[in-house]
Tab-separated table of C-alpha atoms in Angstrom:
chain	number	residue	atom	x	y	z
A	30	UNK	CA	27.259	3.966	10.766
A	31	UNK	CA	28.075	4.975	7.501
A	32	UNK	CA	25.427	4.350	4.795
A	33	UNK	CA	24.799	4.421	1.004
A	34	UNK	CA	22.141	7.145	0.442
A	35	UNK	CA	19.990	7.073	-2.900
A	36	UNK	CA	17.224	9.393	-3.828
A	37	UNK	CA	14.533	9.443	-4.588
A	38	UNK	CA	12.972	6.459	-2.975
A	39	UNK	CA	10.234	6.288	-5.276
A	40	UNK	CA	9.662	7.603	-8.625
A	41	UNK	CA	6.588	7.275	-10.797
A	42	UNK	CA	7.006	8.325	-14.698
A	43	UNK	CA	5.323	7.935	-17.872
A	44	UNK	CA	7.191	5.948	-20.709
A	45	UNK	CA	9.082	8.097	-23.062
A	46	UNK	CA	10.088	10.264	-20.228
A	47	UNK	CA	13.607	10.826	-19.008
A	48	UNK	CA	14.444	9.931	-15.201
A	49	UNK	CA	17.385	10.258	-13.091
A	50	UNK	CA	18.766	8.664	-9.792
A	51	UNK	CA	21.302	9.739	-7.601
A	52	UNK	CA	23.701	7.632	-5.295
A	53	UNK	CA	26.182	8.735	-2.591
A	54	UNK	CA	28.473	5.756	-1.526
A	55	UNK	CA	30.131	5.123	1.873
A	56	UNK	CA	32.918	7.798	2.614
A	57	UNK	CA	36.112	6.539	1.015
A	58	UNK	CA	34.707	3.719	-0.996
A	59	UNK	CA	36.320	3.664	-4.453
A	60	UNK	CA	34.056	1.107	-5.835
A	61	UNK	CA	30.386	1.928	-6.622
A	62	UNK	CA	28.056	-0.350	-8.245
A	63	UNK	CA	24.153	0.177	-10.024
A	64	UNK	CA	22.128	-2.921	-9.983
A	65	UNK	CA	18.773	-3.351	-10.974
A	66	UNK	CA	16.042	-5.814	-9.386
A	67	UNK	CA	12.722	-6.841	-11.045
A	68	UNK	CA	10.454	-7.961	-8.683
A	69	UNK	CA	10.968	-11.683	-7.767
A	70	UNK	CA	14.697	-11.583	-8.975
A	71	UNK	CA	17.723	-11.126	-7.398
A	72	UNK	CA	19.597	-7.935	-8.386
A	73	UNK	CA	21.410	-7.755	-11.677
A	74	UNK	CA	24.595	-5.515	-12.295
A	75	UNK	CA	24.061	-2.851	-14.454
A	76	UNK	CA	27.572	-0.858	-14.506
A	77	UNK	CA	30.371	-0.695	-11.918
A	78	UNK	CA	32.846	2.114	-11.459
A	79	UNK	CA	36.110	2.373	-9.987
A	80	UNK	CA	36.668	5.837	-8.800
A	81	UNK	CA	35.382	7.562	-11.787
A	82	UNK	CA	35.916	5.031	-14.602
A	83	UNK	CA	33.545	2.307	-15.661
A	84	UNK	CA	35.099	-1.176	-15.400
A	85	UNK	CA	31.858	-3.183	-16.100
A	86	UNK	CA	28.848	-1.854	-18.302
A	87	UNK	CA	28.190	-5.075	-20.317
A	88	UNK	CA	24.748	-5.184	-18.994
A	89	UNK	CA	23.867	-1.621	-19.436
A	90	UNK	CA	21.501	-1.010	-21.975
A	91	UNK	CA	23.369	1.885	-23.754
A	92	UNK	CA	20.809	2.923	-25.985
A	93	UNK	CA	18.683	4.416	-23.180
A	94	UNK	CA	21.061	4.184	-20.009
A	95	UNK	CA	23.674	6.322	-18.739
A	96	UNK	CA	25.581	6.634	-15.744
A	97	UNK	CA	28.414	8.735	-14.408
A	98	UNK	CA	30.501	9.347	-11.430
A	99	UNK	CA	31.980	12.415	-12.560
A	100	UNK	CA	34.514	13.488	-9.544
A	101	UNK	CA	34.490	9.540	-8.215
A	102	UNK	CA	32.442	10.155	-5.504
A	103	UNK	CA	28.346	10.057	-6.219
A	104	UNK	CA	27.014	8.791	-9.144
A	105	UNK	CA	23.956	9.368	-11.383
A	106	UNK	CA	21.826	6.648	-13.555
A	107	UNK	CA	19.705	7.872	-16.327
A	108	UNK	CA	16.941	6.514	-18.362
A	109	UNK	CA	15.857	8.268	-21.431
A	110	UNK	CA	13.462	7.449	-22.474
A	111	UNK	CA	11.791	5.106	-19.938
A	112	UNK	CA	10.181	1.821	-21.142
A	113	UNK	CA	7.574	-0.100	-19.182
A	114	UNK	CA	9.738	-2.680	-18.939
A	115	UNK	CA	12.333	-0.593	-17.040
A	116	UNK	CA	9.655	-0.567	-13.857
A	117	UNK	CA	11.881	-2.016	-11.256
A	118	UNK	CA	14.300	-1.430	-8.112
A	119	UNK	CA	17.272	0.631	-8.952
A	120	UNK	CA	19.846	-0.314	-5.933
A	121	UNK	CA	23.250	1.211	-5.601
A	122	UNK	CA	26.053	-0.334	-3.708
A	123	UNK	CA	29.495	0.424	-2.545
A	124	UNK	CA	32.664	-1.559	-1.816
A	125	UNK	CA	36.110	-0.111	-0.153
A	126	UNK	CA	38.374	-1.071	-3.346
A	127	UNK	CA	36.451	-3.319	-5.547
A	128	UNK	CA	38.598	-6.637	-4.937
A	129	UNK	CA	37.577	-10.327	-4.829
A	130	UNK	CA	35.608	-11.320	-1.473
A	131	UNK	CA	34.695	-7.672	-0.470
A	132	UNK	CA	31.350	-6.914	0.985
A	133	UNK	CA	28.939	-4.711	-0.697
A	134	UNK	CA	27.048	-2.105	1.002
A	135	UNK	CA	23.562	-1.038	-0.273
A	136	UNK	CA	21.368	1.651	-0.462
A	137	UNK	CA	17.490	1.382	0.312
A	138	UNK	CA	17.274	1.428	-3.591
A	139	UNK	CA	14.953	3.730	-5.999
A	140	UNK	CA	11.561	1.895	-6.821
A	141	UNK	CA	10.636	3.248	-10.710
A	142	UNK	CA	7.403	2.640	-11.923
A	143	UNK	CA	6.646	3.517	-15.577
A	144	UNK	CA	3.194	3.893	-16.967
B	25	UNK	CA	21.791	-13.704	-16.178
B	26	UNK	CA	21.319	-15.377	-12.898
B	27	UNK	CA	24.028	-17.843	-11.829
B	28	UNK	CA	22.512	-18.980	-8.545
B	29	UNK	CA	19.473	-20.668	-7.695
B	30	UNK	CA	17.715	-20.655	-4.606
B	31	UNK	CA	15.537	-23.439	-3.107
B	32	UNK	CA	12.653	-23.126	-2.114
B	33	UNK	CA	11.375	-20.096	-3.660
B	34	UNK	CA	9.192	-19.470	-0.733
B	35	UNK	CA	9.458	-20.850	2.923
B	36	UNK	CA	7.376	-20.513	6.027
B	37	UNK	CA	7.637	-21.460	9.562
B	38	UNK	CA	7.224	-20.677	13.194
B	39	UNK	CA	9.156	-18.634	15.540
B	40	UNK	CA	11.994	-20.975	17.224
B	41	UNK	CA	12.149	-23.777	14.080
B	42	UNK	CA	15.279	-24.046	11.946
B	43	UNK	CA	15.153	-22.295	8.384
B	44	UNK	CA	17.123	-24.046	5.553
B	45	UNK	CA	17.856	-22.346	2.314
B	46	UNK	CA	19.626	-23.901	-0.636
B	47	UNK	CA	21.632	-22.564	-3.368
B	48	UNK	CA	22.893	-23.930	-6.753
B	49	UNK	CA	25.247	-22.786	-9.044
B	50	UNK	CA	26.518	-23.398	-12.351
B	51	UNK	CA	30.281	-22.311	-12.853
B	52	UNK	CA	33.509	-22.411	-10.346
B	53	UNK	CA	33.574	-19.783	-7.813
B	54	UNK	CA	35.913	-17.864	-5.780
B	55	UNK	CA	33.334	-17.400	-3.140
B	56	UNK	CA	29.878	-17.506	-2.344
B	57	UNK	CA	27.937	-14.746	-0.270
B	58	UNK	CA	24.556	-14.483	1.161
B	59	UNK	CA	22.484	-11.426	1.667
B	60	UNK	CA	19.230	-10.813	3.447
B	61	UNK	CA	16.943	-7.870	2.069
B	62	UNK	CA	13.901	-6.873	4.019
B	63	UNK	CA	10.800	-6.042	2.078
B	64	UNK	CA	11.495	-2.802	-0.222
B	65	UNK	CA	14.399	-2.172	1.169
B	66	UNK	CA	18.271	-2.713	0.285
B	67	UNK	CA	20.498	-6.134	0.809
B	68	UNK	CA	22.346	-6.593	3.910
B	69	UNK	CA	25.644	-8.807	3.606
B	70	UNK	CA	25.279	-11.974	6.142
B	71	UNK	CA	28.392	-14.261	5.312
B	72	UNK	CA	31.099	-15.317	2.995
B	73	UNK	CA	32.426	-18.153	2.413
B	74	UNK	CA	35.336	-18.863	0.115
B	75	UNK	CA	35.768	-22.040	-2.166
B	76	UNK	CA	38.206	-23.659	-0.226
B	77	UNK	CA	36.033	-23.717	3.189
B	78	UNK	CA	33.497	-25.976	3.898
B	79	UNK	CA	31.434	-24.702	6.591
B	80	UNK	CA	31.191	-21.197	8.293
B	81	UNK	CA	29.426	-19.977	11.373
B	82	UNK	CA	28.085	-16.345	12.201
B	83	UNK	CA	25.684	-16.194	15.029
B	84	UNK	CA	22.665	-18.094	14.631
B	85	UNK	CA	23.578	-18.728	10.877
B	86	UNK	CA	25.477	-21.455	9.540
B	87	UNK	CA	26.846	-21.672	5.845
B	88	UNK	CA	27.992	-24.818	4.182
B	89	UNK	CA	29.768	-24.849	0.435
B	90	UNK	CA	29.964	-28.366	-1.393
B	91	UNK	CA	32.161	-27.340	-4.441
B	92	UNK	CA	31.770	-30.969	-6.035
B	93	UNK	CA	28.237	-30.540	-6.177
B	94	UNK	CA	28.183	-26.784	-6.770
B	95	UNK	CA	25.856	-26.025	-3.937
B	96	UNK	CA	25.606	-24.041	-0.761
B	97	UNK	CA	23.245	-23.863	2.144
B	98	UNK	CA	22.219	-21.260	4.882
B	99	UNK	CA	20.962	-22.483	7.998
B	100	UNK	CA	19.267	-20.107	10.546
B	101	UNK	CA	18.599	-21.611	13.871
B	102	UNK	CA	16.022	-20.689	16.372
B	103	UNK	CA	14.351	-18.176	13.720
B	104	UNK	CA	12.723	-14.763	15.007
B	105	UNK	CA	9.831	-12.928	13.531
B	106	UNK	CA	12.519	-10.507	12.602
B	107	UNK	CA	14.072	-12.919	10.185
B	108	UNK	CA	11.405	-12.506	7.685
B	109	UNK	CA	12.985	-11.551	4.904
B	110	UNK	CA	14.260	-12.481	1.265
B	111	UNK	CA	17.571	-14.334	1.096
B	112	UNK	CA	20.018	-14.298	-1.807
B	113	UNK	CA	23.106	-16.025	-2.566
B	114	UNK	CA	25.489	-14.086	-4.797
B	115	UNK	CA	28.738	-16.269	-6.408
B	116	UNK	CA	31.969	-14.470	-7.266
B	117	UNK	CA	33.258	-16.670	-10.286
B	118	UNK	CA	36.930	-16.968	-11.053
B	119	UNK	CA	38.777	-14.036	-12.629
B	120	UNK	CA	35.934	-11.857	-11.525
B	121	UNK	CA	34.868	-9.645	-8.692
B	122	UNK	CA	31.459	-9.558	-10.018
B	123	UNK	CA	28.829	-10.784	-7.946
B	124	UNK	CA	25.790	-12.606	-9.749
B	125	UNK	CA	22.710	-13.243	-7.591
B	126	UNK	CA	20.298	-15.647	-7.436
B	127	UNK	CA	16.452	-15.457	-7.359
B	128	UNK	CA	16.305	-15.645	-3.672
B	129	UNK	CA	14.344	-17.109	-1.410
B	130	UNK	CA	11.257	-15.501	0.598
B	131	UNK	CA	11.470	-16.538	4.281
B	132	UNK	CA	8.415	-15.981	6.703
B	133	UNK	CA	8.814	-16.428	10.279
B	134	UNK	CA	5.246	-16.498	11.951
B	135	UNK	CA	5.238	-15.292	15.794
């Protein structure tokens, strides 16, 4: 069964350093999502792509976070510089078309610890 | 911001018992979905219920939706140790395909 791939699974970094996370969605899925999940909370959407275009980045802290999906397939989320409050699980999800009522398929996540 | 609020925050039961989790939300919705998350893993979609539906079943899962009370419940019957996980409701509001998740209920099923 096709799955969403993410790497790395775990990342420890010091504050002020740069970090990057990678996501490969299910083949053929046009819509890709990045979520942040703080421990004990539900996921919160950071950015949504439709193919290579950003359709929602209203909750992305743009002073330090950036995301790209250059060829409309895999995607990278970057944080520079990392802050202590960025420690969280970063989840990537994909869906076929991004329309209402569609199931989102999640990857295993990248757990980030900022020291 | 989180739209849904699950209740209880944590639930511990014995294998074979039923588990009921509730979700309340604030604004009108197109649909409501329930997801499961095993510890340290990604989320898995369980079931979707549309705003014009009142009840839906899938295997041992039963979901109800009361739009007048802006609430939903997830019932897991004959629970198993493998059901131990966190369960999240997620709402999709009118005019948006964006999912807004609640804080989740942590379910522990003891063997």
